[in-house]
Tab-separated table of C-alpha atoms in Angstrom:
chain	number	residue	atom	x	y	z
M	1	MET	CA	92.971	38.254	74.886
M	2	PRO	CA	95.138	40.888	76.459
M	3	SER	CA	93.029	43.820	77.369
M	4	GLN	CA	93.314	47.233	75.854
M	5	ILE	CA	94.811	48.399	79.046
M	6	THR	CA	97.602	45.744	78.685
M	7	HIS	CA	98.173	46.984	75.036
M	8	LEU	CA	98.283	50.592	76.215
M	9	ALA	CA	100.796	49.614	79.113
M	10	ILE	CA	103.126	47.845	76.564
M	11	ALA	CA	102.846	50.669	74.129
M	12	LYS	CA	103.578	53.307	76.852
M	13	HIS	CA	106.500	51.254	78.263
M	14	TYR	CA	107.800	50.993	74.664
M	15	LEU	CA	107.657	54.826	74.405
M	16	ALA	CA	109.520	55.149	77.808
M	17	LEU	CA	112.218	52.687	76.653
M	18	HIS	CA	112.515	54.052	73.138
M	19	PRO	CA	111.599	57.786	73.284
M	20	HIS	CA	113.078	58.591	69.837
M	21	GLN	CA	111.431	55.671	67.908
M	22	ILE	CA	107.910	57.193	67.723
M	23	LYS	CA	107.224	60.736	66.316
M	24	ASP	CA	103.477	60.728	66.652
M	25	VAL	CA	102.689	59.259	70.071
M	26	GLN	CA	98.891	59.680	69.735
M	27	ARG	CA	98.819	57.728	66.524
M	28	PHE	CA	101.063	54.993	68.065
M	29	LEU	CA	98.724	54.750	71.054
M	30	ASP	CA	95.581	54.589	68.983
M	31	GLY	CA	97.207	52.043	66.691
M	32	SER	CA	97.917	49.898	69.653
M	33	VAL	CA	94.160	49.470	70.640
M	34	LEU	CA	92.172	49.827	67.350
M	35	PRO	CA	92.552	46.200	66.212
M	36	ASP	CA	90.046	45.280	68.973
M	37	LEU	CA	87.552	47.943	67.964
M	38	THR	CA	86.958	46.708	64.451
M	39	PRO	CA	83.940	44.257	63.915
M	40	ASP	CA	85.906	41.787	61.814
M	41	LYS	CA	88.593	40.528	64.143
M	42	ALA	CA	89.961	38.170	61.652
M	43	ALA	CA	90.668	40.913	59.272
M	44	SER	CA	92.021	43.373	61.759
M	45	HIS	CA	94.358	40.729	63.327
M	46	CYS	CA	95.355	39.243	59.844
M	47	GLY	CA	94.175	35.857	61.107
M	48	VAL	CA	91.838	33.212	59.870
M	49	ARG	CA	88.220	33.297	61.255
M	50	THR	CA	87.762	30.041	62.980
M	51	GLU	CA	85.292	28.350	65.236
M	52	LYS	CA	87.514	25.459	66.079
M	53	TYR	CA	87.140	24.000	69.609
M	54	ASP	CA	90.803	23.206	69.750
M	55	ILE	CA	91.774	26.345	71.646
M	56	VAL	CA	95.518	26.027	70.954
M	57	LYS	CA	94.918	25.747	67.261
M	58	ARG	CA	92.324	28.474	67.250
M	59	ASN	CA	94.819	30.791	69.059
M	60	ARG	CA	97.572	30.139	66.601
M	61	GLU	CA	95.330	30.981	63.774
M	62	LYS	CA	93.620	34.082	65.086
M	63	VAL	CA	96.507	36.525	64.649
M	64	ASN	CA	99.406	36.931	62.055
M	65	PRO	CA	101.603	39.925	62.842
M	66	GLU	CA	104.103	39.237	60.131
M	67	LEU	CA	101.439	39.292	57.399
M	68	TYR	CA	100.358	42.744	58.721
M	69	ARG	CA	104.006	43.852	58.734
M	70	THR	CA	104.499	42.794	55.108
M	71	THR	CA	101.249	44.601	53.908
M	72	HIS	CA	101.664	47.939	55.799
M	73	ALA	CA	104.237	50.658	55.940
M	74	MET	CA	106.225	50.407	59.161
M	75	ASN	CA	107.417	54.069	58.927
M	76	ASP	CA	103.863	55.058	60.097
M	77	ASP	CA	103.517	55.216	63.776
M	78	PHE	CA	99.865	54.127	63.705
M	79	ASN	CA	100.932	50.988	61.871
M	80	LYS	CA	103.782	50.409	64.392
M	81	GLY	CA	101.168	50.619	67.161
M	82	TRP	CA	98.848	48.090	65.388
M	83	TYR	CA	101.771	45.817	64.685
M	84	LEU	CA	102.759	45.856	68.371
M	85	HIS	CA	99.144	44.916	69.223
M	86	LEU	CA	99.275	42.041	66.940
M	87	LEU	CA	102.777	40.918	68.061
M	88	THR	CA	101.399	41.125	71.673
M	89	ASP	CA	98.376	39.053	70.964
M	90	ASP	CA	100.533	36.447	69.184
M	91	GLN	CA	103.013	36.176	72.000
M	92	TYR	CA	100.159	36.264	74.644
M	93	TYR	CA	98.189	33.266	73.047
M	94	ASN	CA	101.004	31.182	71.523
M	95	TYR	CA	103.839	31.481	73.977
M	96	PHE	CA	103.030	33.295	77.299
M	97	LEU	CA	99.916	31.263	77.808
M	98	ARG	CA	100.184	28.259	75.530
M	99	SER	CA	100.408	25.634	78.195
M	100	TYR	CA	97.626	27.190	80.100
M	101	PHE	CA	95.323	27.067	77.013
M	102	ALA	CA	96.347	23.484	76.234
M	103	GLY	CA	94.877	22.314	79.608
M	104	VAL	CA	91.433	24.128	79.660
M	105	ASP	CA	88.272	24.175	77.756
M	106	MET	CA	86.993	27.329	75.967
M	107	GLN	CA	84.261	28.090	78.616
M	108	GLN	CA	86.647	27.908	81.523
M	109	ALA	CA	89.327	29.894	79.562
M	110	SER	CA	86.735	32.595	78.895
M	111	ILE	CA	85.899	32.777	82.631
M	112	ASP	CA	89.500	32.665	83.703
M	113	MET	CA	90.659	35.211	81.212
M	114	TYR	CA	87.872	37.661	82.262
M	115	GLU	CA	88.760	37.566	85.868
M	116	THR	CA	92.500	37.717	85.051
M	117	THR	CA	91.875	40.880	82.936
M	118	GLN	CA	90.087	42.568	85.857
M	119	ARG	CA	93.081	41.974	88.014
M	120	ASP	CA	95.611	42.882	85.293
M	121	ASN	CA	93.874	46.289	84.480
M	122	ALA	CA	93.897	47.481	87.989
M	123	HIS	CA	97.622	46.541	88.310
M	124	LEU	CA	98.663	48.015	84.994
M	125	ILE	CA	96.696	51.281	85.413
M	126	ALA	CA	98.514	51.862	88.795
M	127	LYS	CA	101.984	50.806	87.589
M	128	TYR	CA	102.012	52.405	84.030
M	129	GLY	CA	99.606	55.233	84.616
M	130	VAL	CA	97.549	54.113	81.530
M	131	GLY	CA	93.922	54.528	80.763
M	132	TYR	CA	91.369	54.686	77.974
M	133	ALA	CA	91.940	58.551	77.921
M	134	ASP	CA	95.341	57.900	76.486
M	135	THR	CA	93.552	57.248	73.136
M	136	THR	CA	91.270	59.257	70.888
M	137	VAL	CA	88.849	56.292	70.996
M	138	ALA	CA	88.307	56.341	74.835
M	139	GLN	CA	84.501	56.170	74.718
M	140	ALA	CA	84.487	53.336	72.092
M	141	LEU	CA	86.782	51.368	74.414
M	142	ILE	CA	84.608	51.923	77.309
M	143	ASP	CA	81.557	51.017	75.361
M	144	ILE	CA	83.038	47.725	74.071
M	145	ASN	CA	84.187	46.739	77.471
M	146	LEU	CA	80.879	47.472	79.089
M	147	ALA	CA	79.197	45.394	76.491
M	148	TYR	CA	81.689	42.609	77.071
M	149	ASP	CA	81.054	42.678	80.868
M	150	HIS	CA	77.448	42.489	80.328
M	151	GLU	CA	77.726	39.557	77.877
M	152	HIS	CA	80.051	37.792	80.274
M	153	HIS	CA	77.682	38.042	83.186
M	154	GLN	CA	74.705	37.131	81.073
M	155	ARG	CA	76.460	33.912	79.893
M	156	TYR	CA	78.109	32.841	83.185
M	157	GLY	CA	76.528	34.792	85.935
M	158	TYR	CA	78.481	36.004	88.876
M	159	ASP	CA	78.996	32.721	90.827
M	160	TYR	CA	81.706	30.597	89.307
M	161	GLN	CA	85.118	29.229	90.048
M	162	PHE	CA	88.088	30.621	88.200
M	163	THR	CA	91.866	30.336	87.960
M	164	ILE	CA	94.362	33.153	87.479
M	165	PRO	CA	96.937	31.648	84.987
M	166	TYR	CA	99.959	33.788	85.903
M	167	THR	CA	101.300	36.146	88.496
M	168	LEU	CA	101.551	39.915	88.399
M	169	ALA	CA	105.337	39.468	88.318
M	170	GLU	CA	104.861	37.258	85.139
M	171	LEU	CA	102.596	39.859	83.686
M	172	ASP	CA	105.275	42.617	84.409
M	173	ALA	CA	107.883	40.539	82.722
M	174	PHE	CA	105.601	39.989	79.666
M	175	VAL	CA	105.011	43.775	79.432
M	176	GLU	CA	108.749	44.364	79.608
M	177	GLN	CA	109.476	41.767	77.004
M	178	MET	CA	106.806	43.119	74.596
M	179	ALA	CA	108.046	46.610	74.982
M	180	THR	CA	111.277	45.763	73.353
M	181	LYS	CA	109.793	43.981	70.179
M	182	LEU	CA	109.623	46.834	67.612
M	183	VAL	CA	113.327	47.923	67.793
């Protein structure tokens, strides 16, 4: 999944491109990360909880931004941030990385995406000046990521092969593309 830092970079870039579209910046930024903090990801992402081993089908079913848009007021900046989060997840899984996911098993995808996220976060923090402190839920984001790091290393250890499925230039283009989606 795109990291919370990726979601924040997209939200901040959206704000820079469209400074008059969002009135309550804090609510927008919080909305852009909170779907990943809820325990029921299927509900928070308006998707279908699935344990399918067909990773492409699983990704297609795990998020439904249009369902969210039809059931939430889009005049609320928090909801706009949440919607942008879901739209980003949908585009990330089903378009940006669809061919990558079609050619890899779930275990390798988990390893590859973990390592990719580490690289992406460092790049996005430097380029967009984002961080967990941009939200009112910074400690919760830190805690969930520490738990994820621990779980990842418990499951896979530290010595494994991985592939980064896209370049930083492709990531920058994705951020740019997603920052234009709400207009």
